[in-house]
């Protein structure tokens, strides 16, 4: 018999939502005939139907590739065969990468935070605006046979430059994820070299996935699906590239579907609530028509 793991069903949910989440987890396990991974139920931050969005708020920065201010630490491989390792703190053989001859540029999320801190003087080049999708890669990602050809094409960075000027960049996306079809979703970030993704529902504390330091190019999603309702979920995504190819892509999938870049209409910067036909929406439309009629009568 399958063991049903409901330990991650959010305890702050209403009793009804919690029961529904557990029921769905059980149903999924029975259908799959395999050990069950309970989905995480998360009510929307803003519940209800919202107007289609136009993309995500985006800020990109690039810093000097010779910067040695990284706060990431490194420990060399040991003679006994232990591999080298990164850390955000010193001690136990770890030393700050910036104090090594090769320790230039961005090495981790701590550096992302330094570049994106309010008033930071690190950026040499910056861009901000709204992007239709979260799917940006640099020129080397586009041309790398193990980049775009393998992981999918990406839009160019919003600032252009030589290959050297497409290194040591950060990206920061904010806004809302719009769910119009409730159900089980997962979100996955394609990254090179690192990222964090936070999603806020109604309970105030975000769900988060991340990859710190420098890692091989990969897409990482949540361990469990998220059971989402109709409405908006606030999100924040940060990413960085040190050298060579760099990319950031936010995709979602429903149930057992395939990863798909989150479509523009599901990325919202300014929430506009809409009402279901037959209720307040129809009333509002009727009042607007009446007002227009009266306006015409007066002229
Ligand atoms: Ca690059
Ligand atoms: Ca890279």
PDB file of C-alpha atoms and ligand atoms in Angstrom:
ATOM      1  CA  UNK A   1       0.000   0.000   0.000  1.00  0.00           C
ATOM      2  CA  UNK A   2       1.226   3.441  -0.815  1.00  0.00           C
ATOM      3  CA  UNK A   3       2.190   5.648   2.032  1.00  0.00           C
ATOM      4  CA  UNK A   4       0.590   9.050   1.617  1.00  0.00           C
ATOM      5  CA  UNK A   5       2.890  11.858   2.632  1.00  0.00           C
ATOM      6  CA  UNK A   6       0.831  14.856   3.644  1.00  0.00           C
ATOM      7  CA  UNK A   7       3.509  16.328   5.862  1.00  0.00           C
ATOM      8  CA  UNK A   8       4.059  19.232   3.515  1.00  0.00           C
ATOM      9  CA  UNK A   9       0.410  20.131   3.092  1.00  0.00           C
ATOM     10  CA  UNK A  10       0.368  23.675   4.349  1.00  0.00           C
ATOM     11  CA  UNK A  11      -0.957  23.669   7.948  1.00  0.00           C
ATOM     12  CA  UNK A  12      -2.148  27.259   7.652  1.00  0.00           C
ATOM     13  CA  UNK A  13      -4.681  26.386   4.943  1.00  0.00           C
ATOM     14  CA  UNK A  14      -8.353  26.346   5.612  1.00  0.00           C
ATOM     15  CA  UNK A  15      -9.636  22.930   6.595  1.00  0.00           C
ATOM     16  CA  UNK A  16     -11.413  22.553   3.239  1.00  0.00           C
ATOM     17  CA  UNK A  17      -8.344  23.417   1.194  1.00  0.00           C
ATOM     18  CA  UNK A  18      -6.235  21.071   3.304  1.00  0.00           C
ATOM     19  CA  UNK A  19      -8.679  18.199   2.810  1.00  0.00           C
ATOM     20  CA  UNK A  20      -8.748  18.870  -0.936  1.00  0.00           C
ATOM     21  CA  UNK A  21      -4.954  18.898  -1.094  1.00  0.00           C
ATOM     22  CA  UNK A  22      -4.725  15.609   0.774  1.00  0.00           C
ATOM     23  CA  UNK A  23      -7.414  14.057  -1.436  1.00  0.00           C
ATOM     24  CA  UNK A  24      -5.582  15.137  -4.567  1.00  0.00           C
ATOM     25  CA  UNK A  25      -2.314  13.767  -3.226  1.00  0.00           C
ATOM     26  CA  UNK A  26      -3.972  10.435  -2.520  1.00  0.00           C
ATOM     27  CA  UNK A  27      -5.612  10.345  -5.957  1.00  0.00           C
ATOM     28  CA  UNK A  28      -2.308  11.140  -7.658  1.00  0.00           C
ATOM     29  CA  UNK A  29      -0.593   8.346  -5.754  1.00  0.00           C
ATOM     30  CA  UNK A  30      -3.235   5.776  -6.586  1.00  0.00           C
ATOM     31  CA  UNK A  31      -3.148   6.682 -10.272  1.00  0.00           C
ATOM     32  CA  UNK A  32       0.619   6.609 -10.452  1.00  0.00           C
ATOM     33  CA  UNK A  33       0.842   3.406  -8.420  1.00  0.00           C
ATOM     34  CA  UNK A  34       4.060   4.703  -6.927  1.00  0.00           C
ATOM     35  CA  UNK A  35       5.271   6.254  -3.699  1.00  0.00           C
ATOM     36  CA  UNK A  36       3.425   9.507  -3.319  1.00  0.00           C
ATOM     37  CA  UNK A  37       4.980  12.938  -3.193  1.00  0.00           C
ATOM     38  CA  UNK A  38       2.266  15.169  -1.787  1.00  0.00           C
ATOM     39  CA  UNK A  39       1.725  18.393  -3.648  1.00  0.00           C
ATOM     40  CA  UNK A  40       1.981  21.677  -1.775  1.00  0.00           C
ATOM     41  CA  UNK A  41      -1.329  23.562  -1.663  1.00  0.00           C
ATOM     42  CA  UNK A  42      -0.942  27.314  -1.831  1.00  0.00           C
ATOM     43  CA  UNK A  43      -3.867  29.733  -1.933  1.00  0.00           C
ATOM     44  CA  UNK A  44      -3.382  32.815  -4.149  1.00  0.00           C
ATOM     45  CA  UNK A  45      -2.148  36.087  -2.684  1.00  0.00           C
ATOM     46  CA  UNK A  46      -4.925  37.775  -4.704  1.00  0.00           C
ATOM     47  CA  UNK A  47      -7.782  35.353  -5.352  1.00  0.00           C
ATOM     48  CA  UNK A  48     -10.124  35.556  -8.349  1.00  0.00           C
ATOM     49  CA  UNK A  49      -9.874  36.175 -12.071  1.00  0.00           C
ATOM     50  CA  UNK A  50      -7.404  38.849 -13.151  1.00  0.00           C
ATOM     51  CA  UNK A  51      -6.804  40.488 -16.532  1.00  0.00           C
ATOM     52  CA  UNK A  52      -4.068  39.020 -18.747  1.00  0.00           C
ATOM     53  CA  UNK A  53      -0.639  40.456 -18.060  1.00  0.00           C
ATOM     54  CA  UNK A  54       1.972  42.026 -20.339  1.00  0.00           C
ATOM     55  CA  UNK A  55       5.178  40.548 -18.881  1.00  0.00           C
ATOM     56  CA  UNK A  56       7.475  40.910 -15.885  1.00  0.00           C
ATOM     57  CA  UNK A  57       9.338  43.850 -14.370  1.00  0.00           C
ATOM     58  CA  UNK A  58      13.013  43.319 -15.162  1.00  0.00           C
ATOM     59  CA  UNK A  59      16.299  44.915 -14.082  1.00  0.00           C
ATOM     60  CA  UNK A  60      19.636  43.849 -15.588  1.00  0.00           C
ATOM     61  CA  UNK A  61      23.072  44.978 -14.417  1.00  0.00           C
ATOM     62  CA  UNK A  62      26.599  44.264 -15.615  1.00  0.00           C
ATOM     63  CA  UNK A  63      29.685  44.793 -13.458  1.00  0.00           C
ATOM     64  CA  UNK A  64      33.423  45.067 -14.108  1.00  0.00           C
ATOM     65  CA  UNK A  65      34.851  41.607 -14.834  1.00  0.00           C
ATOM     66  CA  UNK A  66      37.978  42.561 -12.851  1.00  0.00           C
ATOM     67  CA  UNK A  67      35.985  43.092  -9.611  1.00  0.00           C
ATOM     68  CA  UNK A  68      37.537  41.195  -6.692  1.00  0.00           C
ATOM     69  CA  UNK A  69      34.972  42.097  -4.015  1.00  0.00           C
ATOM     70  CA  UNK A  70      33.144  38.746  -4.064  1.00  0.00           C
ATOM     71  CA  UNK A  71      32.208  37.486  -0.611  1.00  0.00           C
ATOM     72  CA  UNK A  72      32.085  33.847  -1.773  1.00  0.00           C
ATOM     73  CA  UNK A  73      34.726  31.527  -0.263  1.00  0.00           C
ATOM     74  CA  UNK A  74      36.474  28.500  -1.733  1.00  0.00           C
ATOM     75  CA  UNK A  75      38.343  25.545  -0.262  1.00  0.00           C
ATOM     76  CA  UNK A  76      40.846  23.721  -2.465  1.00  0.00           C
ATOM     77  CA  UNK A  77      40.521  19.957  -2.983  1.00  0.00           C
ATOM     78  CA  UNK A  78      42.331  18.056  -0.257  1.00  0.00           C
ATOM     79  CA  UNK A  79      45.273  15.752  -0.830  1.00  0.00           C
ATOM     80  CA  UNK A  80      43.095  12.913   0.462  1.00  0.00           C
ATOM     81  CA  UNK A  81      40.746  13.401  -2.477  1.00  0.00           C
ATOM     82  CA  UNK A  82      37.924  15.556  -1.058  1.00  0.00           C
ATOM     83  CA  UNK A  83      36.665  17.840  -3.851  1.00  0.00           C
ATOM     84  CA  UNK A  84      36.928  21.631  -3.720  1.00  0.00           C
ATOM     85  CA  UNK A  85      33.915  23.433  -2.296  1.00  0.00           C
ATOM     86  CA  UNK A  86      32.241  26.855  -2.112  1.00  0.00           C
ATOM     87  CA  UNK A  87      30.971  28.523   1.044  1.00  0.00           C
ATOM     88  CA  UNK A  88      29.525  31.851   2.118  1.00  0.00           C
ATOM     89  CA  UNK A  89      31.658  31.896   5.258  1.00  0.00           C
ATOM     90  CA  UNK A  90      35.329  31.483   6.134  1.00  0.00           C
ATOM     91  CA  UNK A  91      37.057  29.050   8.464  1.00  0.00           C
ATOM     92  CA  UNK A  92      37.618  25.319   8.069  1.00  0.00           C
ATOM     93  CA  UNK A  93      40.021  25.896   5.195  1.00  0.00           C
ATOM     94  CA  UNK A  94      37.760  28.277   3.243  1.00  0.00           C
ATOM     95  CA  UNK A  95      39.224  31.549   1.983  1.00  0.00           C
ATOM     96  CA  UNK A  96      37.557  34.421   0.154  1.00  0.00           C
ATOM     97  CA  UNK A  97      37.766  33.925  -3.610  1.00  0.00           C
ATOM     98  CA  UNK A  98      38.529  37.610  -4.172  1.00  0.00           C
ATOM     99  CA  UNK A  99      41.850  37.156  -2.387  1.00  0.00           C
ATOM    100  CA  UNK A 100      42.984  34.607  -4.955  1.00  0.00           C
ATOM    101  CA  UNK A 101      44.498  35.700  -8.245  1.00  0.00           C
ATOM    102  CA  UNK A 102      41.684  34.203 -10.280  1.00  0.00           C
ATOM    103  CA  UNK A 103      38.861  35.377  -8.006  1.00  0.00           C
ATOM    104  CA  UNK A 104      37.262  38.038 -10.200  1.00  0.00           C
ATOM    105  CA  UNK A 105      33.621  38.690 -11.026  1.00  0.00           C
ATOM    106  CA  UNK A 106      30.398  37.138  -9.704  1.00  0.00           C
ATOM    107  CA  UNK A 107      30.507  33.846  -7.818  1.00  0.00           C
ATOM    108  CA  UNK A 108      27.198  33.491  -6.010  1.00  0.00           C
ATOM    109  CA  UNK A 109      23.940  34.812  -4.638  1.00  0.00           C
ATOM    110  CA  UNK A 110      25.777  36.974  -2.083  1.00  0.00           C
ATOM    111  CA  UNK A 111      27.350  38.832  -5.008  1.00  0.00           C
ATOM    112  CA  UNK A 112      23.948  39.096  -6.727  1.00  0.00           C
ATOM    113  CA  UNK A 113      22.657  40.805  -3.571  1.00  0.00           C
ATOM    114  CA  UNK A 114      25.630  43.203  -3.505  1.00  0.00           C
ATOM    115  CA  UNK A 115      25.063  44.232  -7.132  1.00  0.00           C
ATOM    116  CA  UNK A 116      21.297  44.642  -6.654  1.00  0.00           C
ATOM    117  CA  UNK A 117      21.433  46.407  -3.271  1.00  0.00           C
ATOM    118  CA  UNK A 118      19.823  49.868  -3.348  1.00  0.00           C
ATOM    119  CA  UNK A 119      22.461  52.469  -4.185  1.00  0.00           C
ATOM    120  CA  UNK A 120      25.080  49.909  -5.226  1.00  0.00           C
ATOM    121  CA  UNK A 121      27.868  51.488  -7.245  1.00  0.00           C
ATOM    122  CA  UNK A 122      28.922  48.157  -8.788  1.00  0.00           C
ATOM    123  CA  UNK A 123      26.865  48.252 -12.029  1.00  0.00           C
ATOM    124  CA  UNK A 124      28.718  49.551 -15.088  1.00  0.00           C
ATOM    125  CA  UNK A 125      25.704  49.080 -17.312  1.00  0.00           C
ATOM    126  CA  UNK A 126      22.015  48.744 -16.375  1.00  0.00           C
ATOM    127  CA  UNK A 127      18.646  48.265 -18.021  1.00  0.00           C
ATOM    128  CA  UNK A 128      15.136  48.219 -16.601  1.00  0.00           C
ATOM    129  CA  UNK A 129      11.740  47.715 -18.168  1.00  0.00           C
ATOM    130  CA  UNK A 130       9.016  45.142 -18.750  1.00  0.00           C
ATOM    131  CA  UNK A 131       9.931  41.955 -20.655  1.00  0.00           C
ATOM    132  CA  UNK A 132       7.236  39.818 -22.303  1.00  0.00           C
ATOM    133  CA  UNK A 133       8.768  36.561 -21.053  1.00  0.00           C
ATOM    134  CA  UNK A 134      11.574  35.534 -18.709  1.00  0.00           C
ATOM    135  CA  UNK A 135      13.829  33.957 -21.312  1.00  0.00           C
ATOM    136  CA  UNK A 136      17.101  35.843 -21.824  1.00  0.00           C
ATOM    137  CA  UNK A 137      20.464  34.471 -22.859  1.00  0.00           C
ATOM    138  CA  UNK A 138      23.725  36.057 -23.922  1.00  0.00           C
ATOM    139  CA  UNK A 139      25.463  35.732 -27.301  1.00  0.00           C
ATOM    140  CA  UNK A 140      27.576  32.764 -26.195  1.00  0.00           C
ATOM    141  CA  UNK A 141      24.457  30.896 -25.024  1.00  0.00           C
ATOM    142  CA  UNK A 142      22.922  31.492 -28.449  1.00  0.00           C
ATOM    143  CA  UNK A 143      25.939  30.069 -30.291  1.00  0.00           C
ATOM    144  CA  UNK A 144      26.938  27.287 -27.868  1.00  0.00           C
ATOM    145  CA  UNK A 145      25.940  23.858 -29.277  1.00  0.00           C
ATOM    146  CA  UNK A 146      25.203  22.843 -25.680  1.00  0.00           C
ATOM    147  CA  UNK A 147      23.275  26.085 -25.080  1.00  0.00           C
ATOM    148  CA  UNK A 148      20.328  27.244 -27.135  1.00  0.00           C
ATOM    149  CA  UNK A 149      20.571  24.211 -29.430  1.00  0.00           C
ATOM    150  CA  UNK A 150      20.057  21.913 -26.447  1.00  0.00           C
ATOM    151  CA  UNK A 151      17.939  23.950 -24.009  1.00  0.00           C
ATOM    152  CA  UNK A 152      15.937  26.143 -26.367  1.00  0.00           C
ATOM    153  CA  UNK A 153      16.360  29.573 -27.926  1.00  0.00           C
ATOM    154  CA  UNK A 154      16.358  32.639 -25.687  1.00  0.00           C
ATOM    155  CA  UNK A 155      15.896  36.329 -26.349  1.00  0.00           C
ATOM    156  CA  UNK A 156      19.096  38.414 -26.310  1.00  0.00           C
ATOM    157  CA  UNK A 157      20.083  40.334 -23.192  1.00  0.00           C
ATOM    158  CA  UNK A 158      18.343  43.727 -23.110  1.00  0.00           C
ATOM    159  CA  UNK A 159      21.739  45.442 -23.286  1.00  0.00           C
ATOM    160  CA  UNK A 160      24.127  44.574 -26.063  1.00  0.00           C
ATOM    161  CA  UNK A 161      27.895  44.400 -26.202  1.00  0.00           C
ATOM    162  CA  UNK A 162      30.862  42.244 -27.097  1.00  0.00           C
ATOM    163  CA  UNK A 163      31.128  38.765 -25.572  1.00  0.00           C
ATOM    164  CA  UNK A 164      33.230  40.226 -22.726  1.00  0.00           C
ATOM    165  CA  UNK A 165      30.451  42.717 -22.097  1.00  0.00           C
ATOM    166  CA  UNK A 166      27.936  39.896 -21.716  1.00  0.00           C
ATOM    167  CA  UNK A 167      29.653  38.417 -18.673  1.00  0.00           C
ATOM    168  CA  UNK A 168      29.214  39.171 -14.979  1.00  0.00           C
ATOM    169  CA  UNK A 169      25.592  40.241 -15.403  1.00  0.00           C
ATOM    170  CA  UNK A 170      22.633  39.907 -13.075  1.00  0.00           C
ATOM    171  CA  UNK A 171      18.904  39.786 -13.771  1.00  0.00           C
ATOM    172  CA  UNK A 172      16.048  40.572 -11.361  1.00  0.00           C
ATOM    173  CA  UNK A 173      12.410  39.882 -12.263  1.00  0.00           C
ATOM    174  CA  UNK A 174       9.371  40.768 -10.149  1.00  0.00           C
ATOM    175  CA  UNK A 175       5.596  40.687 -10.565  1.00  0.00           C
ATOM    176  CA  UNK A 176       2.746  38.212 -10.275  1.00  0.00           C
ATOM    177  CA  UNK A 177       2.125  34.775 -11.749  1.00  0.00           C
ATOM    178  CA  UNK A 178      -1.466  34.664 -13.010  1.00  0.00           C
ATOM    179  CA  UNK A 179      -3.321  31.355 -12.597  1.00  0.00           C
ATOM    180  CA  UNK A 180      -6.578  31.215 -14.565  1.00  0.00           C
ATOM    181  CA  UNK A 181      -6.855  27.411 -14.612  1.00  0.00           C
ATOM    182  CA  UNK A 182      -6.480  26.025 -11.066  1.00  0.00           C
ATOM    183  CA  UNK A 183      -4.584  22.790 -10.546  1.00  0.00           C
ATOM    184  CA  UNK A 184      -1.156  21.228 -10.014  1.00  0.00           C
ATOM    185  CA  UNK A 185       1.759  23.254 -11.405  1.00  0.00           C
ATOM    186  CA  UNK A 186       5.498  23.216 -11.189  1.00  0.00           C
ATOM    187  CA  UNK A 187       7.895  26.047 -12.003  1.00  0.00           C
ATOM    188  CA  UNK A 188      11.409  25.476 -13.278  1.00  0.00           C
ATOM    189  CA  UNK A 189      14.307  27.864 -13.807  1.00  0.00           C
ATOM    190  CA  UNK A 190      16.959  27.243 -16.462  1.00  0.00           C
ATOM    191  CA  UNK A 191      20.085  28.933 -15.151  1.00  0.00           C
ATOM    192  CA  UNK A 192      23.739  29.590 -15.928  1.00  0.00           C
ATOM    193  CA  UNK A 193      25.326  30.244 -13.458  1.00  0.00           C
ATOM    194  CA  UNK A 194      22.928  30.597 -10.501  1.00  0.00           C
ATOM    195  CA  UNK A 195      19.479  31.818  -9.405  1.00  0.00           C
ATOM    196  CA  UNK A 196      16.771  32.070  -6.751  1.00  0.00           C
ATOM    197  CA  UNK A 197      12.989  31.943  -7.259  1.00  0.00           C
ATOM    198  CA  UNK A 198      10.463  32.887  -4.574  1.00  0.00           C
ATOM    199  CA  UNK A 199       6.680  32.537  -4.883  1.00  0.00           C
ATOM    200  CA  UNK A 200       4.268  34.076  -2.373  1.00  0.00           C
ATOM    201  CA  UNK A 201       0.714  32.845  -1.812  1.00  0.00           C
ATOM    202  CA  UNK A 202      -1.807  33.861   0.818  1.00  0.00           C
ATOM    203  CA  UNK A 203       0.120  32.629   3.848  1.00  0.00           C
ATOM    204  CA  UNK A 204       2.874  35.252   3.759  1.00  0.00           C
ATOM    205  CA  UNK A 205       6.017  33.108   3.607  1.00  0.00           C
ATOM    206  CA  UNK A 206       7.445  32.315   0.157  1.00  0.00           C
ATOM    207  CA  UNK A 207       8.259  28.960  -1.355  1.00  0.00           C
ATOM    208  CA  UNK A 208      11.816  29.087  -2.686  1.00  0.00           C
ATOM    209  CA  UNK A 209      14.215  27.174  -4.893  1.00  0.00           C
ATOM    210  CA  UNK A 210      17.752  28.295  -5.659  1.00  0.00           C
ATOM    211  CA  UNK A 211      21.204  27.328  -6.873  1.00  0.00           C
ATOM    212  CA  UNK A 212      24.104  29.252  -5.330  1.00  0.00           C
ATOM    213  CA  UNK A 213      27.695  29.617  -6.627  1.00  0.00           C
ATOM    214  CA  UNK A 214      28.749  28.357 -10.093  1.00  0.00           C
ATOM    215  CA  UNK A 215      27.077  25.199 -11.347  1.00  0.00           C
ATOM    216  CA  UNK A 216      26.683  23.444 -14.697  1.00  0.00           C
ATOM    217  CA  UNK A 217      23.756  24.741 -16.757  1.00  0.00           C
ATOM    218  CA  UNK A 218      20.546  23.078 -15.529  1.00  0.00           C
ATOM    219  CA  UNK A 219      16.808  23.503 -15.061  1.00  0.00           C
ATOM    220  CA  UNK A 220      15.622  23.181 -11.463  1.00  0.00           C
ATOM    221  CA  UNK A 221      11.987  22.920 -10.336  1.00  0.00           C
ATOM    222  CA  UNK A 222      10.252  22.379  -7.009  1.00  0.00           C
ATOM    223  CA  UNK A 223      10.494  18.849  -5.583  1.00  0.00           C
ATOM    224  CA  UNK A 224       6.709  18.721  -5.404  1.00  0.00           C
ATOM    225  CA  UNK A 225       3.970  20.196  -7.563  1.00  0.00           C
ATOM    226  CA  UNK A 226       2.160  23.260  -6.257  1.00  0.00           C
ATOM    227  CA  UNK A 227      -1.631  23.087  -6.017  1.00  0.00           C
ATOM    228  CA  UNK A 228      -2.644  26.579  -7.117  1.00  0.00           C
ATOM    229  CA  UNK A 229      -6.002  28.327  -7.182  1.00  0.00           C
ATOM    230  CA  UNK A 230      -7.374  30.975  -9.519  1.00  0.00           C
ATOM    231  CA  UNK A 231      -5.659  34.266  -8.838  1.00  0.00           C
ATOM    232  CA  UNK A 232      -2.286  35.958  -8.577  1.00  0.00           C
ATOM    233  CA  UNK A 233       0.886  34.809  -6.814  1.00  0.00           C
ATOM    234  CA  UNK A 234       3.680  37.317  -6.260  1.00  0.00           C
ATOM    235  CA  UNK A 235       7.131  36.183  -7.411  1.00  0.00           C
ATOM    236  CA  UNK A 236      10.762  37.298  -7.428  1.00  0.00           C
ATOM    237  CA  UNK A 237      13.490  35.725  -9.572  1.00  0.00           C
ATOM    238  CA  UNK A 238      17.168  36.632  -9.432  1.00  0.00           C
ATOM    239  CA  UNK A 239      19.861  35.179 -11.711  1.00  0.00           C
ATOM    240  CA  UNK A 240      23.492  35.789 -12.624  1.00  0.00           C
ATOM    241  CA  UNK A 241      26.142  34.758 -15.133  1.00  0.00           C
ATOM    242  CA  UNK A 242      29.873  34.955 -14.455  1.00  0.00           C
ATOM    243  CA  UNK A 243      31.661  34.047 -17.713  1.00  0.00           C
ATOM    244  CA  UNK A 244      31.056  32.175 -20.958  1.00  0.00           C
ATOM    245  CA  UNK A 245      27.417  31.341 -21.723  1.00  0.00           C
ATOM    246  CA  UNK A 246      24.678  32.733 -19.477  1.00  0.00           C
ATOM    247  CA  UNK A 247      20.910  32.240 -19.502  1.00  0.00           C
ATOM    248  CA  UNK A 248      17.781  32.580 -17.369  1.00  0.00           C
ATOM    249  CA  UNK A 249      14.387  31.085 -18.274  1.00  0.00           C
ATOM    250  CA  UNK A 250      11.232  30.667 -16.183  1.00  0.00           C
ATOM    251  CA  UNK A 251       9.000  27.798 -17.334  1.00  0.00           C
ATOM    252  CA  UNK A 252       5.977  26.046 -15.891  1.00  0.00           C
ATOM    253  CA  UNK A 253       4.231  22.767 -16.471  1.00  0.00           C
ATOM    254  CA  UNK A 254       0.841  21.445 -15.458  1.00  0.00           C
ATOM    255  CA  UNK A 255       0.674  17.926 -14.068  1.00  0.00           C
ATOM    256  CA  UNK A 256       2.752  15.591 -16.227  1.00  0.00           C
ATOM    257  CA  UNK A 257       3.110  18.141 -19.041  1.00  0.00           C
ATOM    258  CA  UNK A 258       6.353  19.502 -20.484  1.00  0.00           C
ATOM    259  CA  UNK A 259       8.183  22.657 -19.466  1.00  0.00           C
ATOM    260  CA  UNK A 260       6.895  25.709 -21.294  1.00  0.00           C
ATOM    261  CA  UNK A 261       8.167  29.269 -20.891  1.00  0.00           C
ATOM    262  CA  UNK A 262       5.551  31.045 -18.761  1.00  0.00           C
ATOM    263  CA  UNK A 263       3.419  32.889 -21.362  1.00  0.00           C
ATOM    264  CA  UNK A 264       3.220  36.681 -21.340  1.00  0.00           C
ATOM    265  CA  UNK A 265      -0.461  36.765 -20.354  1.00  0.00           C
ATOM    266  CA  UNK A 266       0.404  34.883 -17.156  1.00  0.00           C
ATOM    267  CA  UNK A 267       3.027  37.448 -16.090  1.00  0.00           C
ATOM    268  CA  UNK A 268       1.361  40.458 -14.471  1.00  0.00           C
ATOM    269  CA  UNK A 269       2.891  43.749 -13.319  1.00  0.00           C
ATOM    270  CA  UNK A 270      -0.278  45.687 -12.421  1.00  0.00           C
ATOM    271  CA  UNK A 271      -3.167  43.531 -11.136  1.00  0.00           C
ATOM    272  CA  UNK A 272      -6.563  44.322 -12.647  1.00  0.00           C
ATOM    273  CA  UNK A 273      -9.375  42.267 -11.089  1.00  0.00           C
ATOM    274  CA  UNK A 274     -12.144  41.180 -13.427  1.00  0.00           C
ATOM    275  CA  UNK A 275     -15.509  39.731 -12.503  1.00  0.00           C
ATOM    276  CA  UNK A 276     -17.245  36.683 -13.840  1.00  0.00           C
ATOM    277  CA  UNK A 277     -19.982  37.299 -16.447  1.00  0.00           C
ATOM    278  CA  UNK A 278     -23.461  37.279 -14.939  1.00  0.00           C
ATOM    279  CA  UNK A 279     -22.480  39.121 -11.790  1.00  0.00           C
ATOM    280  CA  UNK A 280     -20.792  42.411 -11.076  1.00  0.00           C
ATOM    281  CA  UNK A 281     -19.081  42.536 -14.472  1.00  0.00           C
ATOM    282  CA  UNK A 282     -22.360  42.569 -16.330  1.00  0.00           C
ATOM    283  CA  UNK A 283     -23.731  45.169 -13.952  1.00  0.00           C
ATOM    284  CA  UNK A 284     -20.674  47.381 -14.505  1.00  0.00           C
ATOM    285  CA  UNK A 285     -20.960  46.997 -18.293  1.00  0.00           C
ATOM    286  CA  UNK A 286     -24.662  47.917 -18.093  1.00  0.00           C
ATOM    287  CA  UNK A 287     -23.936  51.003 -16.026  1.00  0.00           C
ATOM    288  CA  UNK A 288     -21.189  52.061 -18.448  1.00  0.00           C
ATOM    289  CA  UNK A 289     -23.548  51.674 -21.413  1.00  0.00           C
ATOM    290  CA  UNK A 290     -26.225  53.644 -19.589  1.00  0.00           C
ATOM    291  CA  UNK A 291     -23.723  56.404 -18.777  1.00  0.00           C
ATOM    292  CA  UNK A 292     -22.637  56.550 -22.426  1.00  0.00           C
ATOM    293  CA  UNK A 293     -26.271  56.765 -23.512  1.00  0.00           C
ATOM    294  CA  UNK A 294     -26.930  59.635 -21.096  1.00  0.00           C
ATOM    295  CA  UNK A 295     -23.757  61.365 -22.253  1.00  0.00           C
ATOM    296  CA  UNK A 296     -24.834  61.184 -25.882  1.00  0.00           C
ATOM    297  CA  UNK A 297     -28.284  62.497 -24.970  1.00  0.00           C
ATOM    298  CA  UNK A 298     -26.784  65.605 -23.388  1.00  0.00           C
ATOM    299  CA  UNK A 299     -24.758  66.616 -26.432  1.00  0.00           C
TER     300      UNK A 299
HETATM  301 CA1  LIG B   1      28.334  35.359 -20.567  1.00  0.00          CA
HETATM  302 CA1  LIG B   2      28.250  31.160 -17.372  1.00  0.00          CA
END
